[in-house]
Amino acid sequence: MGLARLCRSCGETSPTDFDTCWKCLADLGGVEPSEVAESEQEVGPAPTPPPTLVDEVGSNSRLIRWELLAVLLIVVVPAWVTVLDQHGQALSTTLGESVVRISGEIGTMLLVAYLLRDVTSWRASILFGRTRWLPELGWSLLLLGLLWALNSLYQVAWLALDLPLPPPPTYPSEPLLPLALLSSAAFEEVVFRGYLLIRLTPLLGGAGRALLVTVVLFTLCHDYPLVGQIGVAITGLTLGASFVIQRQLPRLVLAHWFFNLSVAAP
């Protein structure tokens, strides 16, 4: 005789240190160990639990650190150079420049999705696989409302401190502006919320630390006055927290795109 946990769902027995049934993965948290015959305990080799984010990084942590450095050089450094180059200047782009920028953003998104090919438990959310777009649209509208509410609240607080609000950013009138804003939103969500949050979570020892780092990087890649940078940080924190909780990128891309469109609207 020996101790084991009996699954109420499928009737199989699992070792006492298992929190889920080895066969049907039902929760065994409330099941007390009971005595069973030795033959009933022989359930074959212990099943492999589903990999966690930390497990999937595993022994590749050094390689992933170099990979992170390369991505930061590809994504963040050019963004900072652009910010410094255009600091204080009005936004202006030609049609050709928009096409080049959109192509570069799409290429970078494909690159980071390829780099995450080993993270099997997160692959669907990165590549938008098995997405139910109607619920995602609903969630994106809820997130859009939350973004507007939070941005409005901090602007009211800013005015309460008798500080002036700068004029809103102006966007050039170009035929590809909606597509450019969509590409920019998808690029930032895939890179900052998807790739960086996934890679930094195990390396920094938790999603909270990874979220703060990605918010800082996301904010530094934008060139706005102080009050605008606070809004960028709030946006990054809101969308990043949503990804940590729900692990879905499509709703973030849509919410980010709608928000950009509303800001760019004349």
Tab-separated table of C-alpha atoms in Angstrom:
chain	number	residue	atom	x	y	z
A	1	MET	CA	0.000	0.000	0.000
A	2	GLY	CA	1.090	3.595	-0.594
A	3	LEU	CA	-0.227	7.146	-0.750
A	4	ALA	CA	-1.517	8.704	-3.960
A	5	ARG	CA	-4.078	11.233	-5.136
A	6	LEU	CA	-7.190	9.922	-6.887
A	7	CYS	CA	-8.523	12.119	-9.698
A	8	ARG	CA	-12.282	12.657	-9.450
A	9	SER	CA	-12.523	13.343	-13.196
A	10	CYS	CA	-10.858	10.313	-14.781
A	11	GLY	CA	-10.251	8.001	-11.821
A	12	GLU	CA	-6.480	7.778	-12.333
A	13	THR	CA	-4.060	8.032	-9.429
A	14	SER	CA	-1.162	10.484	-9.321
A	15	PRO	CA	1.777	10.878	-6.926
A	16	THR	CA	1.140	13.026	-3.869
A	17	ASP	CA	3.407	15.829	-5.101
A	18	PHE	CA	1.350	16.297	-8.285
A	19	ASP	CA	-1.020	19.294	-8.233
A	20	THR	CA	-2.741	18.178	-11.446
A	21	CYS	CA	-3.763	14.772	-12.735
A	22	TRP	CA	-1.072	13.237	-14.921
A	23	LYS	CA	-3.675	12.030	-17.451
A	24	CYS	CA	-6.424	14.684	-17.745
A	25	LEU	CA	-4.632	17.615	-16.047
A	26	ALA	CA	-7.558	18.130	-13.655
A	27	ASP	CA	-6.793	20.127	-10.520
A	28	LEU	CA	-5.871	17.916	-7.553
A	29	GLY	CA	-5.386	20.775	-5.107
A	30	GLY	CA	-8.336	19.779	-2.921
A	31	VAL	CA	-7.788	16.021	-3.132
A	32	GLU	CA	-6.296	14.464	-0.017
A	33	PRO	CA	-3.782	11.600	-0.512
A	34	SER	CA	-5.207	8.181	0.211
A	35	GLU	CA	-3.815	4.672	0.421
A	36	VAL	CA	-3.905	2.643	-2.792
A	37	ALA	CA	-2.435	-0.679	-3.824
A	38	GLU	CA	1.039	-0.610	-5.350
A	39	SER	CA	-0.383	-1.835	-8.670
A	40	GLU	CA	-2.690	1.176	-8.801
A	41	GLN	CA	0.255	3.504	-8.283
A	42	GLU	CA	2.084	2.210	-11.319
A	43	VAL	CA	0.883	4.786	-13.777
A	44	GLY	CA	3.907	4.619	-16.019
A	45	PRO	CA	6.589	7.272	-16.319
A	46	ALA	CA	5.824	10.659	-14.835
A	47	PRO	CA	4.337	12.919	-17.488
A	48	THR	CA	6.205	15.991	-18.598
A	49	PRO	CA	4.446	19.087	-17.267
A	50	PRO	CA	3.688	21.846	-19.759
A	51	PRO	CA	6.702	24.125	-20.156
A	52	THR	CA	6.709	27.441	-18.374
A	53	LEU	CA	8.256	30.595	-19.726
A	54	VAL	CA	11.306	30.056	-17.526
A	55	ASP	CA	11.646	26.430	-18.664
A	56	GLU	CA	11.555	27.460	-22.307
A	57	VAL	CA	14.455	29.843	-21.785
A	58	GLY	CA	16.350	27.248	-19.744
A	59	SER	CA	19.995	26.849	-20.573
A	60	ASN	CA	19.768	29.271	-23.496
A	61	SER	CA	19.860	32.328	-21.225
A	62	ARG	CA	23.285	33.478	-22.449
A	63	LEU	CA	22.259	33.138	-26.095
A	64	ILE	CA	19.004	34.970	-25.375
A	65	ARG	CA	20.900	37.849	-23.748
A	66	TRP	CA	22.918	38.285	-26.945
A	67	GLU	CA	19.708	38.007	-28.954
A	68	LEU	CA	18.122	40.730	-26.815
A	69	LEU	CA	21.116	42.977	-27.344
A	70	ALA	CA	20.885	42.496	-31.111
A	71	VAL	CA	17.161	43.304	-31.143
A	72	LEU	CA	17.725	46.427	-29.044
A	73	LEU	CA	20.409	47.547	-31.485
A	74	ILE	CA	18.065	46.908	-34.431
A	75	VAL	CA	14.959	48.485	-32.897
A	76	VAL	CA	15.738	50.887	-30.079
A	77	VAL	CA	18.966	52.569	-31.214
A	78	PRO	CA	17.567	53.662	-34.632
A	79	ALA	CA	14.464	54.953	-32.840
A	80	TRP	CA	16.637	57.050	-30.518
A	81	VAL	CA	18.642	58.364	-33.471
A	82	THR	CA	15.394	59.384	-35.182
A	83	VAL	CA	14.155	61.060	-32.000
A	84	LEU	CA	17.376	63.076	-31.683
A	85	ASP	CA	17.412	63.925	-35.384
A	86	GLN	CA	13.806	65.154	-35.449
A	87	HIS	CA	13.751	66.715	-31.972
A	88	GLY	CA	11.634	69.830	-32.066
A	89	GLN	CA	10.882	69.502	-35.781
A	90	ALA	CA	7.475	69.025	-37.359
A	91	LEU	CA	6.650	65.580	-38.633
A	92	SER	CA	6.954	65.287	-42.396
A	93	THR	CA	7.286	62.227	-44.580
A	94	THR	CA	7.028	61.474	-48.242
A	95	LEU	CA	5.129	58.559	-49.715
A	96	GLY	CA	8.382	56.738	-50.432
A	97	GLU	CA	9.620	57.224	-46.876
A	98	SER	CA	6.343	55.830	-45.541
A	99	VAL	CA	6.662	52.725	-47.725
A	100	VAL	CA	10.245	52.178	-46.564
A	101	ARG	CA	9.288	52.615	-42.901
A	102	ILE	CA	6.301	50.264	-43.155
A	103	SER	CA	8.449	47.642	-44.909
A	104	GLY	CA	11.086	47.907	-42.203
A	105	GLU	CA	8.522	47.528	-39.434
A	106	ILE	CA	6.986	44.464	-41.062
A	107	GLY	CA	10.428	42.936	-41.513
A	108	THR	CA	11.315	43.533	-37.864
A	109	MET	CA	8.041	41.971	-36.705
A	110	LEU	CA	8.760	38.863	-38.759
A	111	LEU	CA	12.270	38.747	-37.285
A	112	VAL	CA	11.162	38.825	-33.638
A	113	ALA	CA	8.377	36.319	-34.353
A	114	TYR	CA	11.038	34.001	-35.803
A	115	LEU	CA	13.270	34.537	-32.761
A	116	LEU	CA	10.375	33.465	-30.546
A	117	ARG	CA	9.844	30.214	-32.435
A	118	ASP	CA	11.144	28.251	-29.411
A	119	VAL	CA	8.545	29.747	-27.046
A	120	THR	CA	5.802	27.310	-27.967
A	121	SER	CA	3.295	28.370	-25.302
A	122	TRP	CA	3.318	31.965	-26.567
A	123	ARG	CA	3.596	31.373	-30.310
A	124	ALA	CA	-0.104	31.741	-31.101
A	125	SER	CA	-0.400	35.126	-29.423
A	126	ILE	CA	2.672	36.411	-31.250
A	127	LEU	CA	1.656	35.210	-34.707
A	128	PHE	CA	-2.046	36.022	-34.216
A	129	GLY	CA	-2.909	32.361	-34.679
A	130	ARG	CA	-6.373	31.065	-33.784
A	131	THR	CA	-7.649	34.584	-33.214
A	132	ARG	CA	-11.359	35.276	-32.812
A	133	TRP	CA	-11.437	38.762	-34.251
A	134	LEU	CA	-14.893	39.846	-33.087
A	135	PRO	CA	-14.083	39.362	-29.370
A	136	GLU	CA	-10.676	40.946	-29.995
A	137	LEU	CA	-12.407	43.982	-31.486
A	138	GLY	CA	-14.618	44.238	-28.415
A	139	TRP	CA	-11.635	44.033	-26.074
A	140	SER	CA	-9.760	46.598	-28.140
A	141	LEU	CA	-12.625	49.090	-27.781
A	142	LEU	CA	-12.624	48.558	-24.011
A	143	LEU	CA	-8.870	49.161	-23.937
A	144	LEU	CA	-9.309	52.242	-26.114
A	145	GLY	CA	-11.821	53.658	-23.657
A	146	LEU	CA	-9.464	52.907	-20.763
A	147	LEU	CA	-6.568	54.619	-22.556
A	148	TRP	CA	-8.621	57.727	-23.201
A	149	ALA	CA	-9.897	57.808	-19.608
A	150	LEU	CA	-6.399	57.475	-18.117
A	151	ASN	CA	-4.904	60.052	-20.493
A	152	SER	CA	-7.727	62.481	-19.744
A	153	LEU	CA	-7.267	62.035	-15.985
A	154	TYR	CA	-3.565	62.799	-16.024
A	155	GLN	CA	-4.126	65.826	-18.274
A	156	VAL	CA	-6.735	67.155	-15.816
A	157	ALA	CA	-4.235	66.637	-13.004
A	158	TRP	CA	-1.584	68.432	-15.084
A	159	LEU	CA	-3.871	71.431	-15.582
A	160	ALA	CA	-4.762	71.397	-11.870
A	161	LEU	CA	-1.079	72.039	-11.184
A	162	ASP	CA	-1.398	75.159	-13.379
A	163	LEU	CA	0.921	73.687	-15.995
A	164	PRO	CA	0.270	74.371	-19.685
A	165	LEU	CA	-0.602	71.591	-22.100
A	166	PRO	CA	1.399	71.616	-25.336
A	167	PRO	CA	-0.498	71.499	-28.640
A	168	PRO	CA	-1.267	67.986	-29.870
A	169	PRO	CA	1.155	66.506	-32.402
A	170	THR	CA	0.373	67.131	-36.037
A	171	TYR	CA	0.609	64.374	-38.632
A	172	PRO	CA	1.355	64.880	-42.310
A	173	SER	CA	-1.517	64.430	-44.715
A	174	GLU	CA	-0.621	61.393	-46.796
A	175	PRO	CA	-2.656	58.587	-48.378
A	176	LEU	CA	-0.837	55.886	-46.420
A	177	LEU	CA	-1.298	57.511	-42.996
A	178	PRO	CA	-3.894	54.982	-41.676
A	179	LEU	CA	-1.744	52.079	-42.902
A	180	ALA	CA	1.392	53.700	-41.468
A	181	LEU	CA	-0.314	54.107	-38.086
A	182	LEU	CA	-1.464	50.460	-38.167
A	183	SER	CA	2.037	49.285	-39.044
A	184	SER	CA	3.513	51.411	-36.267
A	185	ALA	CA	0.998	50.102	-33.701
A	186	ALA	CA	1.591	46.460	-34.694
A	187	PHE	CA	5.359	46.976	-34.695
A	188	GLU	CA	5.410	48.484	-31.199
A	189	GLU	CA	3.075	45.877	-29.729
A	190	VAL	CA	4.914	42.895	-31.216
A	191	VAL	CA	8.346	44.223	-30.231
A	192	PHE	CA	7.711	45.860	-26.854
A	193	ARG	CA	4.746	43.941	-25.455
A	194	GLY	CA	5.275	40.651	-27.250
A	195	TYR	CA	8.974	40.035	-27.741
A	196	LEU	CA	10.599	42.086	-24.961
A	197	LEU	CA	8.077	41.130	-22.272
A	198	ILE	CA	8.422	37.443	-23.133
A	199	ARG	CA	12.220	37.496	-23.189
A	200	LEU	CA	12.745	39.743	-20.159
A	201	THR	CA	10.257	38.019	-17.827
A	202	PRO	CA	12.440	34.976	-17.020
A	203	LEU	CA	15.701	36.906	-17.245
A	204	LEU	CA	14.579	39.566	-14.754
A	205	GLY	CA	12.758	37.164	-12.471
A	206	GLY	CA	9.184	38.296	-12.993
A	207	ALA	CA	6.670	39.952	-15.292
A	208	GLY	CA	6.467	43.081	-13.117
A	209	ARG	CA	10.131	43.959	-13.595
A	210	ALA	CA	9.986	43.132	-17.300
A	211	LEU	CA	6.912	45.341	-17.680
A	212	LEU	CA	8.636	48.327	-16.071
A	213	VAL	CA	11.718	47.933	-18.297
A	214	THR	CA	9.615	47.720	-21.464
A	215	VAL	CA	7.596	50.795	-20.419
A	216	VAL	CA	10.818	52.786	-19.960
A	217	LEU	CA	12.172	51.662	-23.354
A	218	PHE	CA	8.829	52.330	-25.041
A	219	THR	CA	8.671	55.839	-23.571
A	220	LEU	CA	12.248	56.692	-24.522
A	221	CYS	CA	11.531	55.743	-28.147
A	222	HIS	CA	9.065	58.648	-28.443
A	223	ASP	CA	9.819	62.345	-28.718
A	224	TYR	CA	7.178	64.433	-26.951
A	225	PRO	CA	7.185	67.126	-24.269
A	226	LEU	CA	7.130	65.884	-20.681
A	227	VAL	CA	3.349	65.708	-20.451
A	228	GLY	CA	3.270	63.722	-23.702
A	229	GLN	CA	5.909	61.309	-22.431
A	230	ILE	CA	3.787	60.678	-19.343
A	231	GLY	CA	0.916	59.768	-21.664
A	232	VAL	CA	3.181	57.397	-23.603
A	233	ALA	CA	4.255	55.731	-20.346
A	234	ILE	CA	0.628	55.332	-19.240
A	235	THR	CA	-0.243	53.817	-22.608
A	236	GLY	CA	2.689	51.402	-22.474
A	237	LEU	CA	1.884	50.391	-18.898
A	238	THR	CA	-1.797	49.790	-19.694
A	239	LEU	CA	-1.182	47.732	-22.826
A	240	GLY	CA	1.708	45.854	-21.230
A	241	ALA	CA	-0.356	44.926	-18.177
A	242	SER	CA	-3.118	43.684	-20.480
A	243	PHE	CA	-0.642	41.426	-22.282
A	244	VAL	CA	0.774	40.059	-19.023
A	245	ILE	CA	-2.744	39.211	-17.807
A	246	GLN	CA	-4.442	38.058	-21.019
A	247	ARG	CA	-1.529	37.123	-23.340
A	248	GLN	CA	-3.292	38.392	-26.443
A	249	LEU	CA	-1.658	40.777	-28.909
A	250	PRO	CA	-4.383	41.407	-31.530
A	251	ARG	CA	-6.540	43.444	-29.121
A	252	LEU	CA	-3.498	45.532	-28.195
A	253	VAL	CA	-2.657	46.228	-31.827
A	254	LEU	CA	-6.235	47.282	-32.582
A	255	ALA	CA	-6.529	49.453	-29.467
A	256	HIS	CA	-3.166	51.084	-30.187
A	257	TRP	CA	-4.155	51.720	-33.813
A	258	PHE	CA	-7.530	53.219	-32.882
A	259	PHE	CA	-5.824	55.423	-30.314
A	260	ASN	CA	-3.283	56.634	-32.881
A	261	LEU	CA	-6.068	57.348	-35.376
A	262	SER	CA	-8.001	59.374	-32.820
A	263	VAL	CA	-4.892	61.425	-31.975
A	264	ALA	CA	-4.051	61.980	-35.640
A	265	ALA	CA	-7.614	62.963	-36.583
A	266	PRO	CA	-7.816	66.665	-37.560
